[in-house]
Amino acid sequence: MTPTPLLFFAPLPWDAAARQRPHHLARLLARRGFAVFYVEPASDAEGYSPEPGLIVVGDGTALHRRRLARWLASVPLGDVMRRAFGAVSGDDPLNLSRDSAVVQAVDHRLGLTPPGIVLIELPHHAPMALRLQRQGWTLVYDRLDPSSASADIGPFSARYDEQLYARAEIVTVTTESLNRGRHGLKRPATVIPNGVDLARFQRRKQLAVIPRSLPAGRPIAGYVGTLGPWFDWERVIGLARSNPAWNIVLVGPGRIPKEVVAVQNLHLLGPRSYEALPEFVQHFRVGLIPFKGRDITGVDPVKAYEYLACGVPVLSVPFPALEGVPGVTLTAASWNGWLDELGHRRFPDDAVQTYLKQRDWGVLSDRLAAALAHPEPQPPLSVVIPTYNGRAHLERCLWSMARQTLKELEVIVVDDRSSDDTVSFCAQCYPQFRLLRSAENVGFARAANAGIRAARSPFIALLNNDTEMAPDWAENVLVPFQDPRIGSVASFLCQMQRPSRVDRAGDGYSAVGGAFNRLHNQVDPTDPPRFEEVFGASAAAAVYRRAALVEVGLLDESFEAYYEDVDLAWRLQLAGWPCVLHHGARGLHLGSASYQKGGERFVRFSARNAETVYWSALPPALLAKHLPGHVAFLVLQSVHRLVSGELGPYLRGKLEVLRSIPSLLQHRQERQALRTIPASEIERLIEKRWFRQLVRQLIDRHS
């Protein structure tokens, strides 16, 4: 049987002095039957086998730097920026990823190139990993803590990290705190913490010889590891000066501040091989972890487990990952007095050994191998239904969900502090559905976001509680997602009172600056196309790819009410996630049953949010081109509001935008930062016959 190829894009060379997480996992996965190709960073290695089942190959970036330098010298600056930002979205105009060379190495060793697994730890390899994913490879993102070697690799590292976290089929994290996207949206992830090579570090009883470089005559408090930007020199120097009866020993590479020279009991031994570390650690009386900085909360420090395996108590700054670990003392305060305390405290050997057995790299690699072979099952679709005093309409909606032909559907009802019997009805009649209860009335956007964050599926639907969906709706609405480029799917909704009339067929957006319900009030077409690209999906019945939401964010809660789904549609379009209308994904819609439209509040919020979306989302070229139409629309809409007696709240909404220019500029900066497609591609999807849209939007109060 041909072993499964596993491309392991690592943050460290195979022959690095320190043996870290990627080395242990790659070596042990090879022993578990995977054909592991350890891809070194900044290397042109053609392939060698340090041990059976494991091949070391280079990612080719040394060659690419030379190619990039020649290319930059030959093209205009504008083209450089365009292509650079294109590369962030997964394009690779220079072929910098050189994935063909890596796949050729797989072909050479296995005799074929079957899609296998690509496991990535270094975000700047994202273009290569995403390209291989499009070719059928399973993408696994082992998300490391900020202090790892993968941090701070360039200006686009955060964007790459977001894309990998969003799009990987399998995500593993060292701590649960790392399982969240930039917008707070979590996804199913397997926690595989850092560990220790017990067999190596528990050889301490056999190591009686003291290394010559270790200072003698005093007890030793020591540290092993890189002396990087996160190392708290001020804390360590203060510890040495306040404990003259102790030797403070630092083992590892890094820059040394000049203040260290004057501290006589502070000894820097420089880097040592991984194989030699137990010889030093076993002679420590206390093991130190003096880190600093805001990004260490997600750190799971390997050295803590290496100290413990050698029978050495640990003194560390606080890390959530180390809370409750036997033998570890956590304090952010001064360490003065702690060395004598820990040096004489009885080491809890039995409790430590029991704990470390679960932290052996062999056990952890088994957990990773199981995650690769049998990913945690997820529901095919999660349906989120926000509701506020909507009990009268919710019954039909939930009944339609209960009769869906798609099995294992996850339905989440989010009750927004209703005063009717919504909660008891759901609990008694539909106990198979999840019920989330808000402690206070928070509005549609926040209620919907709470449901989205709780969803477990890669695809998340938003449904109004006054909808009734066809039995095959869930099955049909997932079909367009077979194309991995699709970010959202709009449902085809007819009016509940007049089923022959269309309620909405996705959202449209006009050049004058307003959204509208496509095909609203038209006769249901008899022979429509199966799929149709549209601007956006109305939140009345929309389905989103979780990966897209992780990348662009959830509904913007600052909108309070109305236009949140239009803003989300814009962000998805700007980020290159198209929307498709599936005419076969059908349902009926009553319209605004829970979160009512109409009245002063609706007019004010709609006026404010429509303006916010227009000035935030349109690229500069489209703003300049269509500004006259927008001004005309505002004038005529003001006349319409005057006639209807709604001019006051309408103008108050527009003035709110003027009073919050800083907030508007921030909105615009965030949305334009998402853009990966040219303005011409966006213009293709908006309605440019603006006079027709003026009339339509003055009639359709959706605007």
XYZ file of C-alpha atoms in Angstrom:
703
model
C 0.000 0.000 0.000
C 1.401 3.385 -1.011
C 1.934 5.607 2.048
C 0.069 8.908 2.207
C 2.412 11.754 1.172
C 2.600 14.517 3.769
C 4.278 17.801 2.843
C 5.380 19.338 6.150
C 6.198 23.038 5.650
C 8.295 23.748 8.715
C 9.547 27.008 10.290
C 12.996 25.571 11.070
C 15.694 23.686 9.123
C 15.907 19.991 9.854
C 19.467 20.294 11.172
C 18.701 23.260 13.469
C 20.520 23.150 16.796
C 17.246 23.081 18.722
C 14.742 20.268 18.276
C 11.304 21.829 18.288
C 7.698 20.814 17.686
C 8.011 20.370 13.877
C 11.028 18.066 14.196
C 9.334 15.783 16.701
C 6.003 15.641 14.862
C 7.561 15.058 11.436
C 9.840 12.290 12.706
C 7.074 10.495 14.595
C 4.507 10.826 11.782
C 7.038 9.165 9.480
C 7.278 6.299 11.957
C 3.479 6.025 11.863
C 3.383 5.288 8.148
C 3.196 8.687 6.458
C 5.641 9.532 3.665
C 6.823 12.785 5.246
C 8.524 15.441 3.121
C 9.996 17.964 5.535
C 10.116 21.251 3.582
C 12.836 23.505 4.959
C 12.477 27.315 4.839
C 14.952 29.362 2.774
C 16.539 26.232 1.360
C 17.280 24.752 -2.063
C 17.924 21.242 -0.727
C 17.089 18.678 -3.407
C 16.189 15.943 -0.958
C 17.926 13.647 1.498
C 16.649 11.096 4.002
C 17.876 11.538 7.605
C 15.810 8.535 8.695
C 13.362 6.024 7.166
C 10.098 7.490 5.891
C 11.288 11.110 6.053
C 12.726 13.189 3.193
C 14.114 16.712 3.674
C 13.557 19.067 0.715
C 14.008 22.826 0.329
C 11.252 25.311 -0.431
C 13.455 26.993 -3.045
C 13.193 30.510 -1.617
C 16.935 31.156 -1.935
C 16.602 30.811 -5.697
C 13.400 32.858 -5.658
C 15.018 35.818 -3.920
C 17.403 36.129 -6.839
C 14.530 35.786 -9.312
C 12.479 38.363 -7.405
C 15.347 40.879 -7.401
C 15.643 40.637 -11.189
C 11.877 40.995 -11.631
C 11.575 44.026 -9.331
C 14.231 45.797 -11.387
C 12.240 45.315 -14.589
C 8.645 46.376 -13.792
C 6.899 49.646 -12.759
C 6.235 50.273 -9.070
C 2.455 50.101 -9.538
C 2.719 46.665 -11.073
C 4.913 45.561 -8.195
C 2.282 46.613 -5.650
C -0.561 45.051 -7.620
C 1.198 41.738 -7.896
C 2.396 41.827 -4.324
C -1.144 42.299 -3.033
C -2.345 39.667 -5.485
C 0.065 37.206 -3.945
C -1.529 37.802 -0.566
C -4.846 36.469 -1.843
C -3.267 33.250 -3.009
C -2.080 34.255 -6.490
C 1.587 33.675 -7.238
C 2.510 35.696 -10.347
C 6.232 35.018 -9.972
C 5.810 31.317 -9.276
C 7.531 32.100 -5.993
C 5.887 29.120 -4.370
C 7.750 26.689 -6.617
C 5.231 24.052 -5.621
C 6.042 22.084 -8.759
C 9.558 21.400 -7.428
C 8.209 20.110 -4.126
C 5.596 17.924 -5.824
C 8.284 16.620 -8.174
C 10.210 15.492 -5.103
C 7.137 13.538 -4.007
C 6.829 12.083 -7.502
C 10.498 11.060 -7.542
C 10.285 9.254 -4.214
C 6.844 7.638 -4.542
C 6.577 7.207 -8.297
C 3.311 9.174 -8.522
C 1.798 12.445 -7.351
C -1.445 11.561 -5.568
C -3.111 14.354 -3.626
C -1.986 13.916 -0.053
C -1.723 16.137 2.998
C -0.005 19.499 3.159
C 0.723 20.534 6.755
C 1.874 24.102 7.177
C 3.344 25.923 10.160
C 4.956 28.901 8.398
C 2.390 31.452 7.131
C 4.521 32.803 4.286
C 4.145 29.421 2.545
C 0.394 30.107 2.248
C 0.361 30.667 -1.561
C 1.948 27.274 -2.123
C -0.298 25.499 0.381
C -3.476 27.066 -1.003
C -2.473 26.183 -4.552
C -1.907 22.561 -3.567
C -5.275 22.598 -1.808
C -6.942 23.646 -5.069
C -5.226 20.653 -6.691
C -6.896 18.272 -4.257
C -4.467 18.166 -1.332
C -5.875 18.258 2.203
C -4.674 21.425 3.948
C -3.747 21.182 7.633
C -2.735 24.330 9.524
C -0.773 23.695 12.706
C -1.212 27.136 14.217
C 1.744 27.974 16.430
C 2.046 30.486 19.238
C 3.373 34.005 18.537
C 6.820 33.283 20.003
C 7.511 30.515 17.512
C 9.913 30.830 14.618
C 6.973 31.458 12.310
C 6.191 34.852 13.830
C 7.199 38.186 12.307
C 8.118 36.818 8.886
C 7.019 39.820 6.869
C 4.320 42.433 6.330
C 1.740 39.958 5.051
C 2.149 37.266 7.734
C -1.079 38.211 9.537
C -3.083 38.034 6.309
C -1.552 34.677 5.409
C -2.349 33.392 8.891
C -5.992 34.435 8.503
C -6.293 32.712 5.139
C -4.765 29.472 6.385
C -6.912 29.482 9.531
C -10.009 30.120 7.441
C -9.456 27.699 4.578
C -7.688 24.678 6.048
C -9.706 21.475 6.237
C -8.033 20.658 9.569
C -6.731 23.162 12.131
C -4.564 22.174 15.077
C -3.510 24.588 17.818
C -1.101 24.408 20.730
C -3.569 26.106 23.103
C -7.289 26.795 22.929
C -6.581 30.552 23.099
C -5.123 30.321 19.564
C -8.390 28.951 18.187
C -9.930 32.224 17.110
C -9.822 34.336 13.996
C -9.174 38.041 13.708
C -12.903 38.676 14.151
C -13.376 36.344 17.110
C -14.911 33.557 15.035
C -13.758 30.149 16.158
C -13.768 26.963 14.113
C -13.466 23.278 14.970
C -9.849 22.666 15.931
C -7.821 19.929 17.581
C -5.705 21.048 20.526
C -2.297 19.377 20.318
C -0.114 21.051 22.943
C 3.648 21.089 23.010
C 5.436 18.216 24.662
C 8.731 16.682 25.677
C 10.976 13.839 24.588
C 10.713 11.935 27.868
C 13.179 9.240 26.891
C 15.883 11.851 26.332
C 15.290 14.202 29.262
C 14.646 11.516 31.856
C 18.157 10.159 31.348
C 19.171 12.549 34.132
C 19.849 9.708 36.593
C 22.550 8.403 34.259
C 24.231 11.796 33.796
C 26.457 12.295 36.807
C 29.173 14.332 35.072
C 28.804 18.102 35.393
C 29.615 19.975 32.156
C 32.777 22.038 32.549
C 31.060 25.211 31.364
C 28.583 25.156 34.271
C 29.680 27.380 37.172
C 30.264 25.549 40.442
C 29.931 26.436 44.116
C 26.356 27.796 44.128
C 22.894 26.457 43.295
C 21.854 27.167 39.709
C 18.697 28.775 38.391
C 18.830 28.245 34.641
C 17.170 28.937 31.329
C 17.547 27.059 28.030
C 16.276 28.531 24.782
C 16.596 31.457 22.435
C 17.265 34.868 23.976
C 14.826 36.561 21.625
C 12.803 39.793 21.795
C 10.434 38.096 24.235
C 13.216 37.413 26.776
C 12.857 39.652 29.853
C 16.442 40.774 30.510
C 15.360 43.288 33.131
C 13.696 40.560 35.202
C 16.689 38.200 34.928
C 19.303 40.855 35.757
C 17.236 41.910 38.758
C 16.927 38.279 39.858
C 20.698 37.774 39.694
C 21.478 40.949 41.634
C 18.978 40.156 44.390
C 20.199 36.534 44.752
C 24.029 36.673 45.028
C 24.074 33.186 46.592
C 22.774 31.716 43.318
C 24.262 31.351 39.836
C 21.927 32.363 37.034
C 22.799 30.384 33.888
C 21.452 31.084 30.391
C 21.946 28.452 27.675
C 21.054 29.530 24.148
C 21.726 31.953 21.298
C 20.713 35.590 21.184
C 21.778 39.199 21.566
C 23.297 40.114 24.909
C 22.746 43.563 26.462
C 25.833 45.322 27.790
C 24.405 45.496 31.338
C 24.985 41.747 31.703
C 28.778 42.107 31.891
C 28.617 43.797 35.294
C 26.533 41.015 36.894
C 29.075 38.515 38.236
C 26.683 35.643 39.012
C 24.931 35.811 35.600
C 26.557 33.313 33.219
C 25.892 33.062 29.478
C 26.961 29.733 28.012
C 25.790 30.292 24.439
C 24.005 27.712 22.285
C 24.292 23.991 22.950
C 23.090 21.039 20.903
C 19.675 19.582 21.648
C 21.312 16.276 22.570
C 23.415 18.005 25.249
C 20.600 19.960 26.935
C 19.709 17.301 29.549
C 23.316 17.383 30.763
C 22.807 21.035 31.713
C 19.176 21.046 32.855
C 19.629 18.140 35.306
C 21.998 20.349 37.347
C 19.541 23.256 37.639
C 17.910 23.758 41.017
C 15.187 25.921 39.390
C 14.187 26.261 35.730
C 13.293 29.790 34.573
C 10.876 31.074 31.921
C 11.291 34.888 31.960
C 9.168 36.000 28.981
C 7.537 39.364 28.382
C 5.185 40.997 25.892
C 1.498 40.987 25.011
C 1.654 38.056 22.596
C 2.698 35.357 25.065
C -0.787 34.410 26.288
C -1.033 31.737 23.596
C 2.436 30.330 24.285
C 2.864 26.729 25.426
C 6.562 26.729 26.435
C 8.339 23.455 25.626
C 11.134 24.217 28.078
C 8.714 23.924 31.022
C 8.164 20.245 30.269
C 11.871 19.664 29.646
C 12.702 21.162 33.050
C 10.059 19.007 34.741
C 11.246 15.850 32.991
C 14.666 16.450 34.554
C 13.096 16.821 38.007
C 13.548 20.603 38.098
C 10.811 22.909 39.492
C 9.736 25.746 37.205
C 9.488 29.467 37.986
C 7.661 31.285 35.196
C 5.675 34.339 34.294
C 1.975 33.459 33.892
C 0.904 31.373 30.894
C -2.644 29.989 30.618
C -1.158 26.764 29.226
C 0.832 26.195 32.447
C -1.943 26.878 34.948
C -2.419 23.911 37.256
C 0.663 22.038 35.998
C 2.368 20.303 38.955
C 5.832 21.593 39.741
C 5.221 24.983 38.071
C 5.018 28.305 39.934
C 3.507 31.213 37.986
C 3.902 34.835 39.058
C 4.032 38.148 37.234
C 5.350 39.907 40.326
C 8.985 40.120 41.384
C 10.817 36.795 41.601
C 12.833 37.893 44.641
C 12.623 35.226 47.348
C 11.292 32.516 45.072
C 14.628 30.820 44.343
C 15.272 29.883 47.977
C 11.642 28.817 48.373
C 11.641 26.522 45.325
C 15.172 25.294 45.940
C 14.092 23.760 49.240
C 10.555 22.726 48.282
C 9.894 19.010 47.770
C 9.492 18.270 44.065
C 6.105 16.571 43.351
C 7.703 13.784 41.335
C 4.734 11.360 41.141
C 2.259 14.038 40.025
C 4.750 15.412 37.504
C 5.434 11.987 36.006
C 1.721 11.279 35.625
C 1.251 14.624 33.890
C 4.274 14.275 31.595
C 3.163 10.882 30.295
C 0.379 12.720 28.470
C 2.864 15.299 27.178
C 5.297 12.882 25.580
C 5.771 13.687 21.888
C 4.852 10.088 21.065
C 1.396 10.483 22.627
C 0.873 13.872 20.980
C 1.919 12.611 17.550
C -0.617 9.792 17.916
C -3.256 12.452 18.508
C -2.169 14.349 15.385
C -2.114 11.173 13.294
C -5.661 10.404 14.448
C -6.798 13.918 13.531
C -5.278 13.535 10.053
C -6.835 10.126 9.496
C -10.233 10.792 11.084
C -11.124 14.501 11.285
C -13.790 15.369 13.837
C -17.210 15.013 12.168
C -19.046 18.246 11.514
C -22.664 18.848 10.554
C -23.074 19.528 6.819
C -24.898 22.793 7.534
C -25.527 24.961 10.593
C -28.707 27.063 10.454
C -28.836 30.115 12.741
C -32.281 31.603 13.415
C -32.318 34.828 15.481
C -35.718 35.597 16.966
C -37.290 38.260 19.126
C -40.895 37.761 20.225
C -41.388 35.723 17.068
C -43.114 32.695 18.550
C -46.117 33.050 16.234
C -43.950 32.697 13.120
C -41.201 30.479 14.491
C -43.408 27.398 14.472
C -43.570 27.233 10.663
C -39.870 27.978 10.340
C -38.756 25.224 12.716
C -41.263 22.786 11.241
C -39.667 23.363 7.844
C -36.226 22.718 9.355
C -37.378 19.488 10.995
C -38.523 18.071 7.642
C -35.343 18.868 5.709
C -34.068 15.985 3.591
C -30.477 16.830 4.558
C -29.655 14.731 7.598
C -27.523 15.746 10.599
C -28.559 19.382 10.135
C -27.558 21.648 13.027
C -30.241 24.218 13.894
C -29.442 26.997 16.375
C -32.248 29.259 17.614
C -30.950 32.461 19.204
C -33.586 34.015 21.438
C -32.951 37.741 21.792
C -34.550 38.095 25.243
C -38.107 37.493 24.027
C -41.010 38.190 26.372
C -43.285 35.624 24.683
C -43.081 31.830 25.087
C -40.373 31.292 22.460
C -38.011 29.564 24.899
C -40.524 27.092 26.300
C -41.904 26.353 22.825
C -38.464 25.494 21.456
C -37.542 23.399 24.488
C -40.771 21.391 24.422
C -41.442 21.012 20.704
C -37.956 20.966 19.178
C -35.514 19.657 21.799
C -33.243 18.385 18.993
C -32.411 21.987 18.074
C -29.902 24.077 20.020
C -31.284 27.073 21.908
C -29.120 30.057 22.827
C -30.627 32.661 25.150
C -29.395 36.234 25.267
C -29.233 37.845 28.699
C -30.514 41.094 27.194
C -32.077 42.310 23.979
C -29.069 42.945 21.737
C -30.558 43.288 18.258
C -30.377 41.210 15.107
C -26.665 41.536 14.292
C -25.365 40.581 17.730
C -27.878 37.758 18.082
C -26.955 36.397 14.654
C -23.233 36.633 15.405
C -23.700 34.707 18.654
C -25.303 31.899 16.678
C -22.600 31.975 14.002
C -19.865 31.701 16.625
C -21.619 28.682 18.147
C -22.066 26.913 14.793
C -19.950 23.834 14.064
C -20.366 23.406 10.305
C -18.082 24.735 7.544
C -21.254 26.301 6.083
C -23.502 28.577 8.128
C -26.997 29.710 7.157
C -28.873 32.725 8.483
C -32.653 32.439 8.418
C -35.304 34.890 9.461
C -37.797 33.324 11.828
C -40.654 34.207 9.450
C -39.415 31.935 6.664
C -40.644 28.514 5.632
C -38.107 26.626 3.562
C -38.767 23.802 1.094
C -37.787 20.292 2.280
C -34.850 20.132 -0.140
C -33.649 23.678 0.585
C -30.655 22.655 2.717
C -29.472 20.090 0.186
C -29.797 22.488 -2.731
C -28.242 25.509 -1.066
C -24.994 23.597 -0.474
C -24.529 22.602 -4.120
C -22.813 25.841 -5.279
C -20.211 25.459 -2.524
C -18.706 22.587 -4.482
C -16.851 25.429 -6.189
C -14.272 26.417 -3.529
C -14.304 30.027 -4.752
C -17.934 30.647 -3.715
C -18.240 32.574 -0.456
C -22.022 32.816 -0.050
C -25.240 31.502 -1.561
C -28.558 33.358 -1.768
C -31.888 31.561 -1.498
C -34.875 32.208 -3.761
C -37.718 33.499 -1.581
C -41.325 34.022 -2.615
C -43.926 35.962 -0.678
C -45.765 33.931 1.931
C -49.035 35.766 1.264
C -48.674 35.473 -2.543
C -46.422 32.500 -3.359
C -46.524 33.278 -7.077
C -44.718 36.571 -6.420
C -41.029 36.894 -5.651
C -40.018 38.339 -2.295
C -36.274 38.447 -3.047
C -33.748 36.607 -5.158
C -30.579 37.797 -3.510
C -29.502 41.371 -2.920
C -28.560 43.847 -5.602
C -26.635 47.078 -5.213
C -26.970 50.145 -7.363
C -24.370 52.674 -8.375
C -26.412 55.398 -6.686
C -25.729 53.864 -3.298
C -28.637 51.700 -2.291
C -29.396 48.025 -1.918
C -32.526 46.374 -3.262
C -34.270 43.027 -3.250
C -33.723 41.472 -6.667
C -36.908 40.543 -8.586
C -39.048 41.895 -5.740
C -42.782 41.630 -6.459
C -42.198 40.089 -9.885
C -43.910 36.903 -11.020
C -41.963 33.768 -10.147
C -40.033 32.933 -13.346
C -41.048 29.645 -14.978
C -37.687 28.633 -16.470
C -34.894 30.341 -14.510
C -31.215 29.386 -14.707
C -30.113 26.999 -12.003
C -27.337 29.267 -10.729
C -26.878 32.998 -11.143
C -24.117 35.232 -9.826
C -25.552 38.086 -7.759
C -24.140 40.867 -5.627
C -25.045 39.428 -2.241
C -27.267 37.210 -0.148
C -30.049 38.665 1.960
C -29.753 37.629 5.591
C -33.376 36.508 5.410
C -32.035 33.252 3.924
C -28.286 33.369 3.304
C -25.611 30.698 3.560
C -21.969 31.613 4.130
C -18.766 29.639 3.892
C -17.164 29.719 7.329
C -13.738 30.280 5.767
C -15.029 33.454 4.117
C -16.472 34.771 7.390
C -13.234 34.035 9.225
C -11.457 36.118 6.600
C -13.784 39.142 6.339
C -15.618 39.114 9.672
C -19.202 38.678 10.822
C -22.127 41.084 10.709
C -20.974 44.546 11.800
C -22.670 45.132 15.147
C -22.030 48.883 14.981
C -24.833 49.114 12.409
C -27.335 48.255 15.178
C -30.029 47.434 12.616
C -30.466 47.239 8.831
C -27.881 46.984 6.049
C -25.649 44.598 8.049
C -26.051 41.919 5.376
C -25.341 44.428 2.596
C -22.142 45.495 4.334
C -21.144 41.839 4.707
C -21.890 41.229 1.019
C -19.573 44.111 0.128
C -16.762 42.750 2.289
C -17.084 39.325 0.708
C -17.023 40.798 -2.789
C -14.012 42.991 -2.017
C -12.126 39.973 -0.679
C -12.867 37.963 -3.815
C -15.636 35.701 -2.471
C -18.463 35.655 -5.083
C -22.131 35.099 -4.255
C -24.398 32.742 -6.201
C -28.202 32.596 -6.267
C -29.528 29.024 -6.417
C -33.018 29.155 -7.916
C -33.678 25.673 -6.553
C -32.968 26.642 -2.928
C -36.462 27.919 -2.239
C -38.651 29.133 0.560
C -41.409 31.523 1.583
C -40.910 34.756 3.499
C -43.432 36.797 5.451
C -41.156 39.795 5.979
C -39.883 41.627 9.085
C -41.838 39.638 11.615
C -39.369 39.902 14.519
C -37.127 42.872 13.834
C -39.727 45.244 12.458
C -39.177 47.653 9.609
C -41.038 50.912 9.381
C -41.247 53.878 11.699
C -38.710 56.496 12.694
C -36.090 54.016 13.875
C -36.077 52.152 10.562
C -35.842 55.348 8.512
C -33.010 56.803 10.607
C -30.901 53.641 10.778
C -31.454 52.820 7.116
C -30.429 56.330 6.063
C -27.330 56.243 8.240
C -26.214 52.729 7.369
C -26.842 53.092 3.643
C -24.529 56.095 3.604
C -21.928 54.303 5.723
C -21.874 51.340 3.346
C -21.623 53.548 0.256
C -18.654 55.595 1.467
C -16.922 52.625 3.092
C -17.205 49.994 0.403
C -16.894 51.573 -3.026
C -13.338 51.681 -4.391
C -12.087 55.203 -5.197
C -12.595 54.836 -8.954
C -16.244 53.843 -8.534
C -16.904 56.587 -5.981
C -15.671 59.240 -8.391
C -17.502 57.764 -11.362
C -20.922 57.402 -9.751
C -20.958 60.322 -7.293
C -23.327 62.479 -9.440
C -25.905 59.699 -9.432
C -25.559 59.313 -5.693
C -26.144 63.024 -5.117
C -29.221 62.931 -7.362
C -30.506 59.925 -5.462
C -30.120 61.711 -2.117
C -32.032 64.744 -3.400
C -34.932 62.730 -4.791
C -35.033 60.449 -1.773
C -35.248 63.529 0.473
C -38.243 64.725 -1.522
C -39.838 61.309 -1.164
C -39.264 61.301 2.603
C -40.690 64.826 2.843
C -43.882 63.766 1.078
C -44.200 60.686 3.288
C -43.594 62.691 6.478
C -40.278 60.982 7.235
C -37.801 63.719 6.353
C -36.789 64.379 9.976
C -35.489 60.898 10.873
C -34.054 60.534 7.364
C -31.922 63.677 7.713
C -30.928 62.751 11.269
C -29.577 59.477 9.944
C -27.524 61.224 7.266
C -26.212 63.790 9.753
C -25.080 61.010 12.084
C -22.682 59.919 9.349
C -21.234 63.422 9.079
C -20.775 63.599 12.841
C -18.866 60.321 12.877
C -16.304 60.932 10.127
C -13.462 59.223 12.088
C -15.577 56.091 12.460
C -16.495 56.223 8.778
C -12.838 56.510 7.784
C -12.010 53.505 9.938
C -14.822 51.535 8.290
C -13.453 52.450 4.893
C -9.872 51.574 5.779
C -10.915 48.142 7.064
C -13.012 47.335 4.004
C -10.572 48.567 1.400
C -7.821 46.550 3.098
C -9.813 43.436 2.183
C -9.878 44.186 -1.536
C -8.125 41.649 -3.735
C -10.023 42.210 -7.001
C -9.977 45.200 -9.384
C -12.715 47.837 -9.327
C -13.863 46.749 -12.790
C -14.729 43.311 -11.436
C -16.825 44.877 -8.679
C -18.561 47.269 -11.081
C -19.710 44.298 -13.128
C -22.010 43.262 -10.286
C -23.630 46.584 -9.387
C -26.637 48.082 -11.138
C -25.463 51.007 -13.283
C -28.814 52.093 -14.729
C -29.158 54.411 -11.846
C -32.291 56.297 -12.855
C -34.249 53.061 -12.983
C -32.884 52.243 -9.571
C -33.888 55.653 -8.241
C -37.503 54.913 -9.017
C -37.277 51.338 -7.778
C -35.695 52.294 -4.455
C -38.106 55.106 -3.789
C -40.858 52.526 -4.049
C -39.059 49.675 -2.328
C -38.582 50.700 1.319
C -35.700 48.279 1.659
C -33.495 51.307 1.089
